[in-house]
Amino acid sequence: MDKYTVLKQYFGHGSFRPGQEELIDAVLSGRDVLGVMPTGGGKSVCYQVPAMLLPGVTLVVSPLISLMKDQVAALRQAGVPAAYVNGSLTAEQQRLVWARARAGQYKLLYVAPERMETSSFAALLRDVEVPFVAVDEAHCISQWGQDFRPSYLRVAGCIAALPRRPVVAAFTATATAEVRQDIVRLLRLQDPLCRVTGFDRPNLFFDVQRPRNKREALLALLRERADKSGIVYCATRSGVEKVCAYLGAEGIPATRYHAGLDEEERRANQDDFRFDRKTVMVATNAFGMGIDKSNVSFVIHYNMPKSLEAYYQEAGRAGRDGSPADCILLYSQNDIRTARMLLSEGNDAMTSEQQAAVHQQDLARLEAMIGYCRTRGCLRGYILDYFGQPHEERCAACGNCCAGYREEDITVPAQMILSCAVRVRKLLGYDLGKGKLIQVLRGSGRQQMLDLQLDRLSTYGLLKGMSAVQAGELIDYLLQEEYLAADPAHGGLYCGPRAAGVLFQGEKVTMPLRADRESVAAAGQARRSKGGSPLPEGAPDEVQARYQALKEVRIRLARQENVPLYVIFSNATLADMAVKAPRTIDELLEVSGVGLVKAERYGRDFLQAIAHSSL
Ligand code: ADP
Ligand code: MG
Ligand code: ZN
């Protein structure tokens, strides 16, 4: 068998994605590799295909139990003999895995790094041939990375203890050079072929929005996507609790996930989401590394994450099957403060120098993330620049490319707001919060204003013609651009570092206004009505009907086998099947995503539904 046959027969793909083939060829020729691809880019194939072609068993080092479980389940569905060893197995189950591994029954064995050091595992490795070790999520080895796992540091030692040195491959989605260098050094890769590929995800639509009211904006976004499955990421556990409760009260089928929940609830909620019993998952970043769910059609960030890497990894969980999907970040000024608070403090094993260096890195990452929220340029281009991949200047599929900005001169109202803040402080000896400051500026006439003699200020009522909401937007912008600053404790507003230029040096202030909010909404709407299903635009009714029928077959089979829907076939595969309407198993194999084993196992059910639907 060659690699193309393996790819088609077991994984159902007709061709390799850019980068995959090169990495696979290198491994097969005996060379170590480092593959850098984004989440959803297709790293698994890079070690699963060689595993099928090499003798013996391939070890896959993987950090998370849920990740292993899903991958192994998917492999078995595809007819690949695979198993996993981690702390979740009983002694009896583990013995069974050992026995089968010794009998040569597996091509792939997934293992948690801690398990590699156990004596029973070491004994096993003396008895079986291991030509190839793949280290997935390899950035976990680096203390510069976001997910440092000390147990990864011992992987190289375990590999060195093998009777014969296997080919070693490492995979990650990390951008920074330091982390990549750590991977090569700490895993002791030998002259590895390094490839950075596939960071562009053309099916993802990116947008950054700054709603006045995040909850309402979120609710509106979810209502527009009522029948879709998606993830809402919040920065904190309490954020998850509040947002999830709010959505529940509004009738959205949402569940939640964060590290503060007990394991049983986490598992139950995750399963509700995996099996589409609940369509919306509200979660902290604790949710996800293990989620290969392919039909996630949107990822909404309720808060700005602390790095673009984290953002792209989380957002990248949308549209894994290639269907159109939306990645929307709801940004507000407060997110910066929260993100700063959440920056890691390093770990105890580090010297203070190392901790300082880590902190510097974290700040630089955060800066890049803030830049993404503020840029008026192409959002996709911004991301690709960060990861070091060339791109077109404008992608035409992000909020900024679709909207365009116009600069509005706000110098005069900005001067009014800033000098009002100055005068308030002079008069009262303290600063007012946003709401009160707006009352002064709009000359609200309330008793409290008069009691404090604020009505005597020359700036009282200067923004009479403006709505409180408009004034609030201006203030938010001035805060964001550091013309204003806010006391973190009680929100009192005072002049920020850039105020002096405006007040005393005649500097102009402009505020970018997204020119055509409606047109972005319309573009999104158009995309959704065509992209709501992965069917091609204007697909005839009979294709639509067939697609629905195929989905029902999938539900039935998934129940029968007790696996998530996407383990049977992805939405994209069902859509291609609906379009091609195969009549025979051979024709079915032409459908993208249909491999030999699945065709044999499920083919009849789907072919029947197709035959039935075209009566
Ligand atoms: P990663 O581990 O890099 O996050 P995965 O290996 O889980 O990504 O792959 C993501 C998705 O891409 C899966 O649904 C997989 O079936 C699909 N995929 C991978 N390689 C190909 C290919 N050559 N052609 C089509 N789809 C592919
Ligand atoms: Mg992966
Ligand atoms: Zn763009």
XYZ file of C-alpha atoms and ligand atoms in Angstrom:
644
model
C 0.000 0.000 0.000
C 1.239 3.526 -0.631
C 0.496 6.724 1.230
C -2.232 7.837 -1.182
C -4.086 4.566 -0.785
C -3.817 4.784 2.999
C -5.091 8.356 2.935
C -8.091 7.409 0.844
C -8.874 4.008 2.301
C -8.640 4.822 5.965
C -9.189 8.535 6.151
C -11.240 9.112 3.046
C -9.248 12.079 1.744
C -8.470 12.332 -1.943
C -5.321 14.419 -1.597
C -2.890 15.757 0.950
C -3.029 19.287 2.199
C 0.023 21.467 1.648
C 2.823 20.366 3.949
C 1.360 17.015 4.934
C 2.964 15.046 2.168
C 6.420 16.501 2.686
C 6.337 15.710 6.388
C 5.115 12.184 5.739
C 7.788 11.566 3.114
C 10.478 12.722 5.504
C 9.245 10.406 8.247
C 9.071 7.465 5.851
C 12.623 8.183 4.722
C 13.763 8.021 8.332
C 14.138 11.724 9.084
C 12.861 13.499 12.194
C 10.342 16.281 11.573
C 8.806 19.286 13.256
C 5.420 20.102 11.791
C 3.885 23.475 12.644
C 0.258 23.667 11.596
C -2.716 25.427 13.074
C -5.420 23.704 15.031
C -7.546 21.888 12.506
C -4.734 21.999 9.967
C -4.447 18.244 9.757
C -1.499 17.228 11.895
C -2.907 13.808 12.783
C -2.682 12.511 9.241
C 1.040 13.326 9.274
C 1.688 10.604 11.807
C -1.277 8.318 11.228
C -0.446 7.685 7.580
C 3.206 6.743 8.256
C 2.033 4.568 11.146
C -0.005 2.488 8.705
C 2.967 2.077 6.388
C 5.674 1.320 8.941
C 6.130 -2.055 10.631
C 5.369 -2.492 14.343
C 3.476 0.025 16.406
C 3.717 3.824 16.368
C 3.612 5.614 19.714
C 1.708 8.880 19.874
C 2.451 11.043 22.907
C -0.556 13.175 23.654
C -1.326 15.381 26.632
C -5.013 14.921 27.208
C -7.151 11.969 28.011
C -10.215 13.244 26.181
C -8.117 13.945 23.102
C -6.830 10.400 22.998
C -10.211 8.900 23.548
C -11.810 10.741 20.659
C -8.930 10.148 18.303
C -8.807 6.466 19.048
C -12.578 6.196 18.667
C -12.351 7.924 15.288
C -9.466 5.705 14.182
C -11.330 2.559 15.099
C -14.343 3.751 13.166
C -12.049 4.143 10.198
C -10.719 0.626 10.624
C -7.342 1.539 12.076
C -6.295 -0.707 14.963
C -5.468 1.723 17.760
C -5.613 1.997 21.532
C -4.674 4.370 24.291
C -2.993 4.082 27.658
C -3.616 6.708 30.282
C -4.672 7.103 33.865
C -8.322 6.528 33.041
C -7.909 2.807 32.324
C -8.496 0.166 34.988
C -5.659 -2.270 35.694
C -7.623 -4.933 33.856
C -8.143 -2.758 30.778
C -4.500 -1.849 30.763
C -3.432 -5.488 30.912
C -5.637 -6.165 27.932
C -4.013 -3.346 25.974
C -0.548 -4.660 26.834
C -1.456 -8.161 25.720
C -2.878 -6.971 22.416
C 0.071 -4.678 21.818
C 2.436 -7.591 22.390
C 0.416 -9.656 19.951
C 0.987 -6.947 17.363
C -2.668 -5.997 17.130
C -2.214 -2.219 17.074
C -0.716 0.148 14.540
C -1.059 3.161 16.823
C -0.742 3.371 20.566
C -1.577 6.709 22.214
C 0.125 7.293 25.495
C 0.123 10.024 28.135
C 3.696 11.122 28.902
C 3.459 10.068 32.563
C 2.617 6.553 31.457
C 5.763 6.203 29.381
C 7.852 5.979 32.527
C 5.996 3.118 34.182
C 7.829 -0.180 34.419
C 5.078 -2.119 32.664
C 5.307 0.237 29.713
C 9.090 -0.025 29.606
C 8.755 -3.803 29.617
C 6.307 -3.645 26.741
C 8.670 -1.513 24.719
C 11.335 -4.190 24.982
C 9.002 -6.664 23.316
C 7.444 -4.682 20.488
C 8.919 -2.900 17.536
C 8.554 0.902 17.709
C 9.832 2.475 14.490
C 8.218 5.862 15.021
C 7.240 8.141 17.901
C 4.997 11.158 17.257
C 4.776 13.850 19.917
C 1.509 15.743 19.507
C 0.963 19.205 21.017
C 4.731 19.313 21.389
C 4.740 22.904 22.647
C 3.760 21.422 26.028
C 7.471 20.718 26.460
C 8.397 24.387 26.562
C 8.082 26.569 29.595
C 7.706 29.494 27.212
C 4.530 27.930 25.896
C 1.063 28.434 27.215
C 0.555 24.801 28.217
C 3.801 23.750 29.823
C 3.626 20.181 31.117
C 6.670 19.040 33.043
C 6.004 15.386 32.184
C 6.815 16.223 28.547
C 10.399 16.936 29.584
C 10.947 13.246 30.212
C 9.744 12.082 26.813
C 13.198 12.349 25.251
C 14.626 10.126 27.988
C 11.974 7.487 27.364
C 12.692 7.570 23.654
C 16.420 7.232 24.301
C 15.720 4.144 26.419
C 14.161 2.296 23.489
C 16.260 -0.585 22.107
C 16.484 1.219 18.736
C 16.074 4.922 18.216
C 12.837 5.501 16.327
C 12.094 8.354 13.956
C 10.697 11.179 16.071
C 8.128 13.685 14.885
C 6.838 16.692 16.804
C 3.693 18.666 16.024
C 2.478 21.994 17.317
C 0.493 25.081 16.381
C 2.770 27.513 18.206
C 4.107 30.667 16.589
C 7.085 31.728 18.619
C 10.627 30.833 17.642
C 11.636 30.142 21.246
C 9.036 27.441 21.637
C 9.992 25.833 18.345
C 13.646 25.806 19.355
C 12.775 24.292 22.732
C 10.897 21.500 21.018
C 13.843 20.595 18.813
C 16.310 20.774 21.683
C 14.322 19.120 24.452
C 12.993 16.291 22.308
C 16.495 15.901 20.874
C 15.253 15.898 17.310
C 18.045 15.026 14.877
C 18.385 17.316 11.881
C 14.611 17.628 11.674
C 12.720 18.806 8.625
C 10.737 21.814 9.880
C 7.629 22.918 8.056
C 5.244 25.780 8.883
C 2.083 25.428 6.839
C -1.586 25.809 6.504
C -2.293 28.638 8.909
C -4.858 30.127 6.612
C -8.317 28.734 7.200
C -10.273 30.111 4.258
C -13.620 28.819 5.520
C -13.418 30.929 8.676
C -14.917 34.425 8.734
C -13.241 36.683 11.297
C -14.774 39.661 12.996
C -14.110 41.877 16.000
C -17.090 43.723 17.424
C -17.312 46.252 20.234
C -20.868 46.045 21.385
C -22.180 48.447 23.980
C -23.841 45.552 25.713
C -22.014 42.282 25.296
C -24.753 40.070 26.645
C -27.338 41.392 24.265
C -24.929 41.265 21.370
C -24.110 37.662 22.227
C -27.744 36.737 22.482
C -28.460 38.291 19.096
C -25.551 36.410 17.529
C -26.772 33.138 18.994
C -30.361 33.726 17.900
C -29.120 34.264 14.340
C -27.472 30.859 14.613
C -30.235 29.019 16.392
C -29.750 25.615 14.819
C -25.953 25.735 14.871
C -23.445 24.334 17.263
C -20.819 26.643 18.726
C -18.571 27.647 21.582
C -18.621 30.843 23.644
C -15.313 31.458 25.394
C -15.155 33.613 28.520
C -11.991 34.731 30.285
C -12.994 33.599 33.758
C -15.005 30.932 35.532
C -17.407 33.453 36.963
C -17.869 34.839 33.461
C -18.826 31.367 32.276
C -21.324 30.984 35.108
C -22.991 34.320 34.445
C -23.133 34.043 30.682
C -24.364 30.466 30.775
C -27.098 31.301 33.288
C -28.162 34.293 31.244
C -28.337 32.294 28.022
C -30.226 29.516 29.757
C -32.785 32.017 31.033
C -33.166 33.316 27.488
C -33.946 29.844 26.219
C -30.639 29.082 24.514
C -29.631 25.412 24.903
C -26.285 26.151 26.551
C -24.044 24.152 28.837
C -20.826 25.099 30.585
C -17.289 23.963 31.196
C -14.484 25.210 33.395
C -11.878 23.818 35.723
C -13.935 24.640 38.816
C -16.614 22.059 38.009
C -16.215 18.527 39.267
C -15.038 15.982 36.797
C -18.366 14.263 36.455
C -20.179 17.423 35.489
C -17.443 18.413 33.092
C -17.673 15.085 31.360
C -21.467 15.165 31.250
C -21.539 18.699 29.852
C -18.849 17.938 27.325
C -20.804 14.922 26.165
C -23.989 16.972 25.889
C -22.095 19.200 23.533
C -20.264 16.473 21.638
C -23.502 14.649 20.993
C -25.336 17.876 20.077
C -27.814 17.576 22.921
C -26.757 21.108 23.869
C -25.711 23.256 20.949
C -23.839 26.004 22.781
C -20.875 25.429 25.057
C -19.928 28.321 27.333
C -16.417 27.695 28.601
C -13.084 28.962 29.765
C -10.003 28.019 27.826
C -9.922 24.834 29.914
C -12.333 23.507 27.326
C -10.980 22.561 24.024
C -7.633 20.933 23.615
C -9.495 17.678 23.531
C -12.298 18.786 21.279
C -12.068 17.574 17.726
C -15.797 18.089 17.150
C -15.959 18.913 13.479
C -19.342 20.616 13.180
C -18.670 23.629 15.390
C -19.968 26.428 13.222
C -19.074 29.416 15.340
C -16.685 30.383 18.109
C -17.537 33.591 19.902
C -15.092 35.130 22.338
C -16.913 37.009 25.037
C -13.561 38.366 26.193
C -10.261 38.964 24.502
C -7.837 36.077 25.150
C -4.293 36.785 26.295
C -2.510 35.878 23.084
C -3.209 35.519 19.416
C -2.019 31.948 19.655
C -4.654 31.177 22.235
C -7.215 33.034 20.160
C -6.421 31.263 16.927
C -6.374 27.903 18.607
C -9.753 28.482 20.221
C -11.319 30.174 17.214
C -9.831 27.443 15.037
C -12.157 24.920 16.634
C -14.833 26.299 14.339
C -15.317 24.803 10.914
C -12.923 21.907 11.270
C -14.752 19.974 8.582
C -14.175 22.783 6.093
C -17.701 24.229 6.218
C -18.052 28.005 6.514
C -17.882 29.130 10.126
C -17.668 32.386 12.076
C -15.064 33.522 14.596
C -16.267 36.605 16.404
C -14.499 38.429 19.191
C -16.532 40.757 21.397
C -13.979 43.280 22.538
C -14.122 45.892 25.242
C -11.591 48.043 26.988
C -12.019 46.056 30.219
C -10.738 42.923 28.536
C -7.222 44.319 28.590
C -7.246 44.632 32.347
C -8.656 41.139 32.811
C -6.095 39.680 30.432
C -3.236 41.393 32.275
C -4.506 39.957 35.525
C -4.655 36.479 34.078
C -1.117 36.443 32.698
C 0.773 33.518 34.080
C 3.227 34.073 36.854
C 5.522 31.369 35.584
C 6.041 28.337 37.808
C 7.976 27.603 40.927
C 10.729 25.736 39.151
C 11.848 28.971 37.470
C 14.418 31.449 38.620
C 13.214 35.018 38.971
C 15.141 35.871 35.817
C 13.283 33.206 33.898
C 10.009 34.403 35.319
C 10.764 37.930 34.214
C 11.551 36.665 30.730
C 8.316 34.688 30.600
C 6.433 37.749 31.716
C 8.029 39.847 28.972
C 6.949 37.259 26.430
C 3.449 37.219 27.809
C 3.207 40.989 27.564
C 4.428 40.966 23.968
C 1.843 38.314 23.125
C -0.874 40.349 24.780
C 0.179 43.437 22.819
C -0.181 41.507 19.576
C -3.626 40.367 20.673
C -4.730 43.908 21.483
C -3.413 44.950 18.092
C -5.746 42.435 16.478
C -8.735 43.909 18.283
C -7.815 47.412 17.223
C -6.578 46.953 13.708
C -8.577 48.391 10.868
C -6.739 46.227 8.383
C -7.535 42.722 7.263
C -8.012 40.517 10.319
C -6.945 37.338 8.578
C -3.840 39.104 7.266
C -2.988 40.205 10.794
C -3.129 36.611 12.024
C -1.092 35.216 9.144
C 1.564 37.877 9.665
C 1.846 36.847 13.263
C 2.359 33.193 12.392
C 4.807 34.032 9.642
C 2.809 33.008 6.612
C 2.548 35.162 3.459
C -0.916 36.262 2.313
C -2.972 38.536 0.087
C -3.369 42.087 1.310
C -7.104 41.823 1.811
C -8.985 38.587 2.303
C -12.513 39.799 1.548
C -13.801 37.443 4.239
C -13.361 39.281 7.515
C -15.295 41.996 9.269
C -12.793 44.679 8.338
C -12.426 43.734 4.688
C -16.199 43.601 4.313
C -16.860 46.856 6.130
C -14.160 49.407 5.553
C -13.646 52.303 7.920
C -14.082 56.001 7.716
C -12.250 58.353 10.034
C -14.443 60.722 11.978
C -12.892 63.855 13.453
C -13.863 63.934 17.141
C -11.329 66.539 18.312
C -13.894 69.006 19.607
C -16.005 66.646 21.724
C -12.785 64.953 22.901
C -11.482 68.305 24.164
C -14.773 68.909 25.924
C -14.716 65.546 27.648
C -11.078 65.817 28.720
C -11.351 69.333 30.063
C -14.546 68.415 31.852
C -12.670 65.621 33.643
C -9.957 68.121 34.618
C -12.492 70.614 35.966
C -14.469 68.045 37.905
C -11.356 66.973 39.720
C -10.448 70.572 40.485
C -13.903 71.262 41.871
C -14.537 68.052 43.810
C -11.065 66.827 44.593
C -11.944 63.395 43.146
C -12.965 61.888 39.809
C -16.414 60.926 38.584
C -17.231 57.626 36.931
C -18.467 57.371 33.376
C -22.174 57.688 34.059
C -21.828 60.791 36.225
C -19.363 62.421 33.874
C -21.851 61.965 31.052
C -24.527 63.612 33.201
C -22.275 66.634 33.675
C -21.440 66.815 29.990
C -25.069 66.563 28.983
C -26.200 68.980 31.707
C -28.619 66.516 33.233
C -30.046 69.013 35.738
C -30.319 66.380 38.465
C -30.361 67.473 42.056
C -27.046 65.816 42.796
C -25.400 67.858 40.046
C -26.721 71.029 41.561
C -25.822 69.977 45.108
C -22.244 69.459 44.057
C -22.318 72.738 42.091
C -21.313 70.878 38.975
C -23.727 73.051 37.009
C -21.317 75.927 37.526
C -18.567 74.261 35.521
C -17.957 75.853 32.125
C -18.134 72.376 30.610
C -21.569 71.631 32.095
C -23.996 70.744 29.319
C -21.491 71.066 26.489
C -22.625 67.781 24.935
C -26.322 68.562 25.286
C -27.013 67.567 21.714
C -25.551 64.125 22.117
C -27.299 61.010 23.440
C -25.884 59.370 26.546
C -25.057 56.334 24.428
C -23.100 58.379 21.896
C -21.218 60.160 24.655
C -20.480 56.781 26.208
C -19.031 55.503 22.944
C -16.744 58.502 22.698
C -15.555 57.994 26.251
C -14.919 54.300 25.601
C -12.843 55.190 22.596
C -10.865 57.826 24.502
C -10.206 55.238 27.191
C -9.115 52.667 24.707
C -6.738 55.075 23.041
C -5.429 56.227 26.414
C -6.640 59.810 26.174
C -8.599 58.972 29.307
C -7.724 56.617 32.112
C -9.954 54.937 34.675
C -9.272 54.151 38.282
C -9.404 50.353 38.491
C -11.147 50.387 41.872
C -14.100 52.722 41.382
C -13.938 53.708 37.739
C -13.223 57.415 38.262
C -12.155 58.973 34.937
C -9.147 61.246 34.567
C -6.783 62.375 31.830
C -4.599 59.643 30.343
C -1.106 59.891 28.880
C -2.294 61.209 25.518
C -4.623 63.912 26.862
C -2.077 66.716 27.069
C -1.483 66.688 23.326
C -5.161 67.261 22.663
C -5.718 69.835 25.393
C -2.597 71.919 24.928
C -0.902 71.131 21.635
C -3.804 71.180 19.248
C -3.539 67.480 18.350
C -6.426 66.050 16.399
C -8.373 63.011 17.503
C -10.061 60.776 14.978
C -12.182 57.763 15.604
C -12.576 55.004 13.054
C -16.181 54.263 12.338
C -17.010 51.090 10.546
C -18.597 52.722 7.570
C -21.303 50.277 6.793
C -22.398 48.232 9.743
C -25.419 47.089 7.823
C -23.341 45.795 4.981
C -21.282 43.656 7.345
C -24.435 42.270 8.847
C -25.738 41.650 5.350
C -22.518 39.958 4.284
C -22.706 37.769 7.362
C -26.327 36.993 6.655
C -25.616 36.072 3.049
C -22.754 33.863 4.124
C -24.926 32.183 6.662
C -27.827 31.520 4.396
C -25.489 29.906 1.954
C -23.001 28.777 4.575
C -25.544 27.652 7.137
C -25.226 24.298 5.544
C -22.020 23.285 3.840
C -23.991 22.751 0.627
C -22.938 24.805 -2.380
C -24.768 28.046 -2.998
C -28.139 27.615 -4.668
C -28.189 23.854 -4.261
C -31.470 22.518 -5.671
C -34.220 21.437 -3.308
C -33.659 17.777 -3.932
C -30.043 18.090 -2.801
C -31.159 19.938 0.310
C -33.684 17.224 1.038
C -31.097 14.530 0.493
C -28.723 16.288 2.856
C -31.395 16.289 5.558
C -32.108 12.617 4.945
C -28.418 11.767 5.219
C -28.188 13.672 8.483
C -30.978 11.541 9.865
C -29.181 8.382 8.889
C -26.122 9.717 10.655
C -28.083 10.402 13.838
C -29.421 6.871 13.793
C -26.000 5.304 13.273
C -24.346 7.502 15.888
C -26.950 6.442 18.452
C -26.514 2.835 17.490
C -22.746 2.976 17.889
C -22.815 5.437 20.767
C -20.348 7.825 19.133
C -20.616 11.551 18.350
C -22.136 12.415 14.991
C -18.914 13.635 13.445
C -17.196 10.340 14.141
C -19.522 8.776 11.575
C -19.122 11.463 8.866
C -18.575 15.220 8.959
C -21.167 17.704 7.669
C -18.878 18.449 4.753
C -18.815 14.773 3.814
C -22.607 14.500 4.010
C -22.943 17.610 1.864
C -20.618 16.210 -0.781
C -22.582 12.980 -0.634
C -25.851 14.857 -1.094
C -24.449 16.592 -4.170
C -22.852 13.538 -5.766
C -25.756 11.228 -4.890
C -23.754 8.020 -5.306
C -25.605 4.824 -6.207
C -22.931 2.242 -5.538
C -20.185 1.686 -3.010
C -17.637 2.581 -5.686
C -19.354 5.872 -6.342
C -19.634 6.433 -2.609
C -15.860 6.167 -2.325
C -15.580 9.199 -4.601
C -17.140 11.298 -1.857
C -14.605 13.334 0.081
C -14.176 11.909 3.571
C -15.421 8.392 2.777
C -12.816 5.687 3.324
C -13.048 2.009 2.578
C -13.873 0.822 6.060
C -16.576 3.401 6.671
C -17.977 2.776 3.218
C -18.292 -0.876 4.063
C -19.638 -0.284 7.511
C -22.160 2.442 6.806
C -22.369 2.575 3.039
C -25.516 0.557 2.721
C -27.472 2.779 5.112
C -26.489 5.948 3.313
C -26.976 4.521 -0.185
C -30.412 3.367 0.808
C -31.332 6.829 2.007
C -30.075 8.305 -1.260
C -31.991 5.809 -3.391
C -35.059 6.525 -1.330
C -34.693 10.300 -1.552
C -34.550 10.292 -5.363
C -37.727 8.275 -5.839
P -5.000 19.166 13.999
O -4.568 17.959 14.800
O -3.888 19.743 13.191
O -5.690 20.183 14.825
P -6.662 17.241 12.664
O -5.568 16.286 12.371
O -7.572 16.886 13.785
O -6.070 18.685 12.914
O -7.481 17.482 11.312
C -8.506 18.424 11.233
C -9.506 18.074 10.166
O -8.919 18.123 8.884
C -10.089 16.676 10.320
O -11.493 16.770 10.179
C -9.461 15.899 9.174
O -10.308 14.877 8.724
C -9.260 16.969 8.130
N -8.154 16.646 7.202
C -6.883 16.351 7.528
N -6.146 16.116 6.426
C -6.968 16.267 5.358
C -6.808 16.164 3.921
N -5.640 15.852 3.372
N -7.885 16.390 3.155
C -9.076 16.725 3.715
N -9.296 16.833 5.041
C -8.260 16.619 5.864
Mg -4.457 17.381 16.716
Zn -9.744 40.447 5.608
